[in-house]
Amino acid sequence: MTMLQHAILVLLLPLASAAVIALLLRRAGGAAAFVSTATATAIAMIAVILAVHGDRFEAAMEWLRLGGFRLTLGIKFDDLAALMLCIVGVVGLCVHVFSLGYMKEDGAKARYFGGLSIFMFSMIGIVLADNLFMIFIFWELVGFSSWVLINHFHEKQSASEAAKKAFIVNRVGDFGFLLGIIMCWWVNGTVNFSALAHAHAFSTAIPLLLFCGAVGKSAQLPLQVWLPDAMEGPTPVSALIHAATMVAAGIFMLCRIEPLMVPEALNVILWVGAATALYAALCAITQRDIKKVLAYSTLSQLGYMVAAFGLGSIATEHEGKAVLVAAGVGAAMFHLTTHAFFKALLFLGSGSVIHGCHHEQDIFKMGGLRKKMPLTFVTFTIGVFAIAGLPFITAGFYSKDAILHLAQEKNTAVFAILVFTAVLTSFYMFRMWKLVFLGTPRSDEAAHAHEGGPSLTLPLVVLAILSLVGGYTTHEGTGLIYGDRFKGVLSLIPHAEGWSVVAMSLGILAVGAGAALLLYKSGPVDSLAARLPAVFLGLHLVKESFDTAYNYYVAKIQQRFALLLGALDDILIAGVIVRGCATVAELFGLGARALHTGSLHTYVWWFLGGAAALWAFAAGWFH
């Protein structure tokens, strides 16, 4: 098989899996789980084969023609697609394996694994798409499949509402995305990514409209409200959607359209990302639900990636020559990669904790799990240190500090925001870590917690290793060169300044983690709320502000506007136009029917009158 055939196969396999499950295995949960997991294994293997083989190719076929408009479906497999496909494949496989144990007793297991397969198909379609129209098709399929997965426990009102909220909020961003695609085709005459790389028609509106899609999918301000509520879905779904796939699609799409970016658009993107990173970190501090802490953490890290992309190009020297490189793309994708591994690890680790604690999710009702769940404790600790950026050891250090260094070079204000956000990240992550694993159990569920089986622990080990070795890899071609374990992000800067970055990272970790470990005590009461109630209330209000504003808008403005439109529809459309025309037609009908008297004399007189009128008209009397 050629590499192109491998790419087509990796795209069609999950679609075939979903079709088999939907048509043949709806009542056979075990068989559906096997088919979906076997498919995920094949996807991961083919993704790695495609990445290491070295072939990079494009292929397309015409699917629809309307006048001068041609819609093609094609595959663009370059280094960016190879990286993203490996992430989706590896994390997707880990989620599938974890789900085998986590969803073992679920009565709708077949529907769940069918949803996983259609989600994988949708994400792979985005990764391999060679044009914006094709990416939009799979973009909407991702929205549909995420709705299915978030709504898995549809018997719960909260899960049903969360799924609808995610679907509707994403449609808002997707409307702007679609307008951007149409405007891009209108201005440039193409939406093919390779052709757009040589586009000469630049506009601020096009990249900002396209960015609307990323604002929805990657949950950036002001459309971030759906993601925390999406925690109502099963925990493996949270790992799949919020680690490497759905929310990362927005970052991937931005990197695809980087040639269209102009400084004004990048500046807007930069500040949206920085604001989201800070806002979400503040919200995470007050959360009690272990999954919602991680959800707001995902929001914050996505803000980091968006801000990194917004920082744009940087002048550097490569092989003795001065070059201008897309450092923002490199930093964003590198952090996307490392974040995919350690955030999937943290989400699946939280799933292991929830499963072991008999579905308890309140971190203040846990405690003492270090001894009861040692493997989960070790792997979760690795994830915590990775997101906090422990120097030299974890992958998160290399990617996060690359973004901080880039911000230091390009924008001092954004650099200060991101450093403060990094301190908050260390604070809330070590807060959660201490409350969950240290101390003594604070509930019967925690007291009787236990480690899960191999399907629950093996993915944790794999992701923990990937959260460590990510810093070993060398990433070239985007201007940010990540060297060996001891150089990492320091390869672009002088040695002395490089060690100052390490010192900064250690300082961030020490301040954030130290404050959390000192402030929080083992107990059912939030120490921050007890000691600093005004600060806690302020942070709570920050979290609630957007939902309050949206609820007010929907209830007081949108709903009333809808009622006004409904009244106008009843009065003008249904009343005046529809019923009015019907009334006029009815009157004519009544009049015409009245002429049918059944009397021959009447019909003769009408005939003579009509003949006279016709003669008068022909004679020109009416001119």
Coordinates of C-alpha atoms in Angstrom, one line a residue, residues 85-361:
L85 CA -2.5 12.6 13.7
C86 CA -0.1 10.8 16.1
I87 CA -1.5 12.8 19.0
V88 CA -5.1 11.9 18.1
G89 CA -4.2 8.3 17.5
V90 CA -2.2 7.7 20.6
V91 CA -4.4 9.6 23.0
G92 CA -7.5 8.1 21.4
L93 CA -6.2 4.6 21.9
C94 CA -5.4 5.3 25.6
V95 CA -8.9 6.6 26.1
H96 CA -10.4 3.5 24.4
V97 CA -8.4 1.2 26.6
F98 CA -9.3 3.1 29.7
S99 CA -12.9 3.0 28.7
L100 CA -12.9 -0.8 28.6
G101 CA -12.6 -0.8 32.4
Y102 CA -14.4 2.5 33.2
M103 CA -17.5 1.8 31.2
K104 CA -17.6 -1.9 31.8
E105 CA -20.9 -1.9 33.6
D106 CA -22.6 0.8 31.5
G107 CA -25.8 -0.4 29.8
A108 CA -25.3 1.8 26.8
K109 CA -21.7 0.7 26.1
A110 CA -22.3 0.1 22.4
R111 CA -23.6 3.6 21.9
Y112 CA -20.7 5.0 23.8
F113 CA -18.0 3.2 21.7
G114 CA -19.9 4.0 18.5
G115 CA -19.7 7.7 19.6
L116 CA -15.9 7.3 20.2
S117 CA -15.5 5.9 16.6
I118 CA -17.5 8.7 14.9
F119 CA -15.5 11.2 17.0
M120 CA -12.2 9.8 15.8
F121 CA -13.4 9.9 12.2
S122 CA -14.4 13.5 12.6
M123 CA -11.1 14.5 14.2
I124 CA -9.0 12.7 11.6
G125 CA -10.9 14.4 8.9
I126 CA -10.0 17.8 10.3
V127 CA -6.3 16.7 10.5
L128 CA -6.1 15.5 7.0
A129 CA -8.3 18.1 5.3
D130 CA -6.6 20.1 2.5
N131 CA -9.0 23.0 2.3
L132 CA -11.2 25.1 4.5
F133 CA -14.5 23.8 3.2
M134 CA -13.5 20.2 3.9
I135 CA -12.3 21.1 7.4
F136 CA -15.7 22.8 8.0
I137 CA -17.5 19.6 7.1
F138 CA -15.6 17.6 9.7
W139 CA -15.6 20.5 12.1
E140 CA -19.4 20.2 12.3
L141 CA -19.2 16.4 12.6
V142 CA -16.9 16.9 15.6
G143 CA -19.6 19.2 17.1
F144 CA -22.2 16.5 16.5
S145 CA -20.1 13.6 17.9
S146 CA -19.1 15.6 21.0
W147 CA -22.8 16.3 21.6
V148 CA -23.4 12.5 21.5
L149 CA -20.6 11.8 23.9
I150 CA -21.3 14.6 26.4
N151 CA -25.0 13.6 26.4
H152 CA -24.2 9.9 27.1
F153 CA -25.9 10.0 30.4
H154 CA -28.9 11.7 28.8
E155 CA -31.2 10.6 31.6
K156 CA -29.6 13.3 33.8
Q157 CA -31.0 16.7 33.1
S158 CA -27.6 18.3 33.7
A159 CA -25.9 16.1 31.1
S160 CA -28.6 16.9 28.5
E161 CA -28.3 20.6 29.2
A162 CA -24.5 20.5 29.0
A163 CA -24.6 18.8 25.6
K164 CA -27.1 21.3 24.2
K165 CA -25.0 24.2 25.6
A166 CA -21.8 22.8 24.0
F167 CA -23.6 22.4 20.7
I168 CA -25.3 25.8 20.6
V169 CA -22.2 27.8 21.8
N170 CA -20.1 26.1 19.2
R171 CA -22.6 27.1 16.5
V172 CA -22.0 30.7 17.4
G173 CA -18.3 30.5 16.7
D174 CA -18.9 28.3 13.7
F175 CA -21.1 30.9 12.1
G176 CA -18.2 33.4 12.1
F177 CA -15.9 30.6 10.9
L178 CA -18.2 29.9 7.9
L179 CA -18.3 33.6 7.0
G180 CA -14.6 33.7 7.1
I181 CA -14.3 30.7 4.8
I182 CA -16.8 32.3 2.3
M183 CA -14.9 35.6 2.4
C184 CA -11.6 33.8 2.0
W185 CA -12.9 32.1 -1.2
W186 CA -14.4 35.3 -2.5
V187 CA -11.2 37.3 -2.0
N188 CA -8.6 34.7 -2.9
G189 CA -10.5 32.4 -5.2
T190 CA -9.4 29.4 -3.3
V191 CA -9.6 27.9 0.2
N192 CA -6.9 25.2 -0.5
F193 CA -4.2 25.5 2.2
S194 CA -1.3 25.1 -0.2
A195 CA -2.7 27.7 -2.5
L196 CA -3.4 30.1 0.4
A197 CA 0.3 29.8 1.4
H198 CA 1.0 31.9 -1.7
A199 CA -2.0 34.2 -1.4
H200 CA -1.5 37.9 -2.0
A201 CA -4.8 39.3 -0.9
F202 CA -4.6 39.9 2.8
S203 CA -7.4 41.2 5.1
T204 CA -7.8 41.6 8.9
A205 CA -11.4 40.4 8.7
I206 CA -10.7 37.0 7.1
P207 CA -8.3 35.7 9.8
L208 CA -10.5 37.1 12.6
L209 CA -13.6 35.5 11.2
L210 CA -11.8 32.2 10.9
F211 CA -10.5 32.7 14.4
C212 CA -14.2 32.6 15.6
G213 CA -14.2 28.9 14.9
A214 CA -11.2 28.4 17.2
V215 CA -12.9 30.6 19.8
G216 CA -15.8 28.2 19.9
K217 CA -13.9 24.8 19.6
S218 CA -11.0 25.8 21.8
A219 CA -13.3 27.5 24.3
Q220 CA -11.7 31.0 24.3
L221 CA -13.3 34.1 25.8
P222 CA -16.2 34.8 25.4
L223 CA -17.4 31.4 24.2
Q224 CA -15.6 29.4 27.0
V225 CA -18.8 28.7 29.0
W226 CA -19.6 25.3 27.4
L227 CA -16.4 23.5 28.4
P228 CA -16.7 23.2 32.2
D229 CA -20.3 22.0 31.9
A230 CA -19.1 19.3 29.4
M231 CA -17.7 17.5 32.4
E232 CA -21.2 15.9 32.7
G233 CA -20.0 13.3 30.1
P234 CA -18.1 10.2 31.1
T235 CA -14.6 10.9 32.4
P236 CA -12.8 9.2 29.4
V237 CA -14.8 11.5 27.1
S238 CA -13.5 14.5 29.1
A239 CA -10.0 13.2 28.5
L240 CA -10.7 12.7 24.7
I241 CA -12.4 16.0 24.2
H242 CA -10.5 18.3 26.5
A243 CA -7.0 16.9 26.2
A244 CA -5.8 16.5 22.6
T245 CA -8.6 16.4 20.2
M246 CA -11.7 18.6 20.0
V247 CA -10.4 21.6 21.9
A248 CA -7.0 21.3 20.1
A249 CA -8.7 21.4 16.7
G250 CA -8.9 25.2 17.0
I251 CA -5.2 25.6 17.6
F252 CA -4.5 23.2 14.7
M253 CA -6.7 25.2 12.4
L254 CA -5.0 28.4 13.4
C255 CA -1.6 26.9 12.5
R256 CA -3.1 25.8 9.1
I257 CA -4.2 29.3 8.2
E258 CA -1.0 31.0 9.5
P259 CA -0.1 32.4 6.0
L260 CA -3.3 34.5 6.1
M261 CA -2.4 36.2 9.4
V262 CA -1.7 40.0 9.6
P263 CA -0.3 41.8 12.6
E264 CA -3.6 43.3 13.6
A265 CA -5.3 39.9 13.7
L266 CA -2.4 38.4 15.6
N267 CA -2.6 41.1 18.2
V268 CA -6.3 40.4 18.8
I269 CA -5.6 36.6 19.0
L270 CA -2.7 37.3 21.4
W271 CA -4.9 39.2 23.9
V272 CA -7.8 36.8 23.7
G273 CA -5.5 33.9 24.5
A274 CA -3.8 35.8 27.4
A275 CA -7.1 36.9 28.9
T276 CA -8.5 33.3 28.6
A277 CA -5.4 31.8 30.3
L278 CA -5.7 34.2 33.3
Y279 CA -9.5 34.0 33.6
A280 CA -9.6 30.2 33.6
A281 CA -6.7 30.0 36.1
L282 CA -8.6 32.3 38.5
C283 CA -11.8 30.1 38.1
A284 CA -9.9 26.9 38.8
I285 CA -8.9 28.0 42.3
T286 CA -12.4 27.8 43.8
Q287 CA -13.5 24.5 42.2
R288 CA -14.4 21.4 44.4
D289 CA -15.1 19.0 41.5
I290 CA -11.9 17.3 40.4
K291 CA -13.0 17.2 36.8
K292 CA -13.9 20.9 36.8
V293 CA -10.5 21.9 38.2
L294 CA -9.0 20.1 35.2
A295 CA -11.6 21.6 32.8
Y296 CA -10.6 25.2 33.8
S297 CA -7.0 24.1 33.6
T298 CA -7.6 23.0 30.0
L299 CA -9.1 26.4 29.3
S300 CA -6.1 28.1 30.7
Q301 CA -3.6 26.0 28.8
L302 CA -5.5 26.5 25.6
G303 CA -5.2 30.3 26.3
Y304 CA -1.5 29.7 26.5
M305 CA -1.4 28.1 23.1
V306 CA -3.6 30.8 21.5
A307 CA -1.4 33.5 23.0
A308 CA 1.7 31.7 21.7
F309 CA 0.3 31.6 18.2
G310 CA -0.6 35.3 18.5
L311 CA 3.0 36.2 19.3
G312 CA 3.8 35.4 15.7
S313 CA 7.2 35.4 14.1
I314 CA 10.6 36.0 15.6
A315 CA 13.9 36.8 14.1
T316 CA 16.6 34.3 14.9
E317 CA 19.7 32.7 13.5
H318 CA 19.7 29.2 12.0
E319 CA 22.9 27.6 10.6
G320 CA 24.6 30.9 10.6
K321 CA 21.9 32.8 8.7
A322 CA 19.4 35.3 10.0
V323 CA 15.8 34.0 9.4
L324 CA 12.3 35.1 10.3
V325 CA 10.4 32.0 11.5
A326 CA 6.8 31.3 12.6
A327 CA 7.9 30.8 16.3
G328 CA 4.3 31.2 17.4
V329 CA 3.2 28.2 15.4
G330 CA 6.1 26.1 16.7
A331 CA 5.5 27.1 20.4
A332 CA 1.7 26.6 20.1
M333 CA 2.0 23.1 18.5
F334 CA 4.8 22.0 20.9
H335 CA 2.7 22.9 23.9
L336 CA -0.4 21.3 22.3
T337 CA 1.6 18.1 22.0
T338 CA 3.0 18.0 25.5
H339 CA -0.4 19.2 26.9
A340 CA -2.2 16.4 25.1
F341 CA -0.2 13.8 27.0
F342 CA -0.1 15.3 30.5
K343 CA -3.7 16.5 30.4
A344 CA -5.0 13.2 29.1
L345 CA -3.0 11.6 32.0
L346 CA -4.6 14.0 34.5
F347 CA -8.1 13.4 33.2
L348 CA -7.7 9.6 33.1
G349 CA -6.0 9.8 36.5
S350 CA -9.0 11.7 37.9
G351 CA -11.2 9.0 36.3
S352 CA -9.2 6.3 38.2
V353 CA -9.7 8.3 41.4
I354 CA -13.4 8.7 40.7
H355 CA -13.8 5.0 39.9
G356 CA -11.8 4.0 43.0
C357 CA -13.8 6.3 45.2
H358 CA -17.1 4.9 44.0
H359 CA -17.9 8.0 41.8
E360 CA -17.1 10.6 44.4
Q361 CA -15.8 13.8 42.6

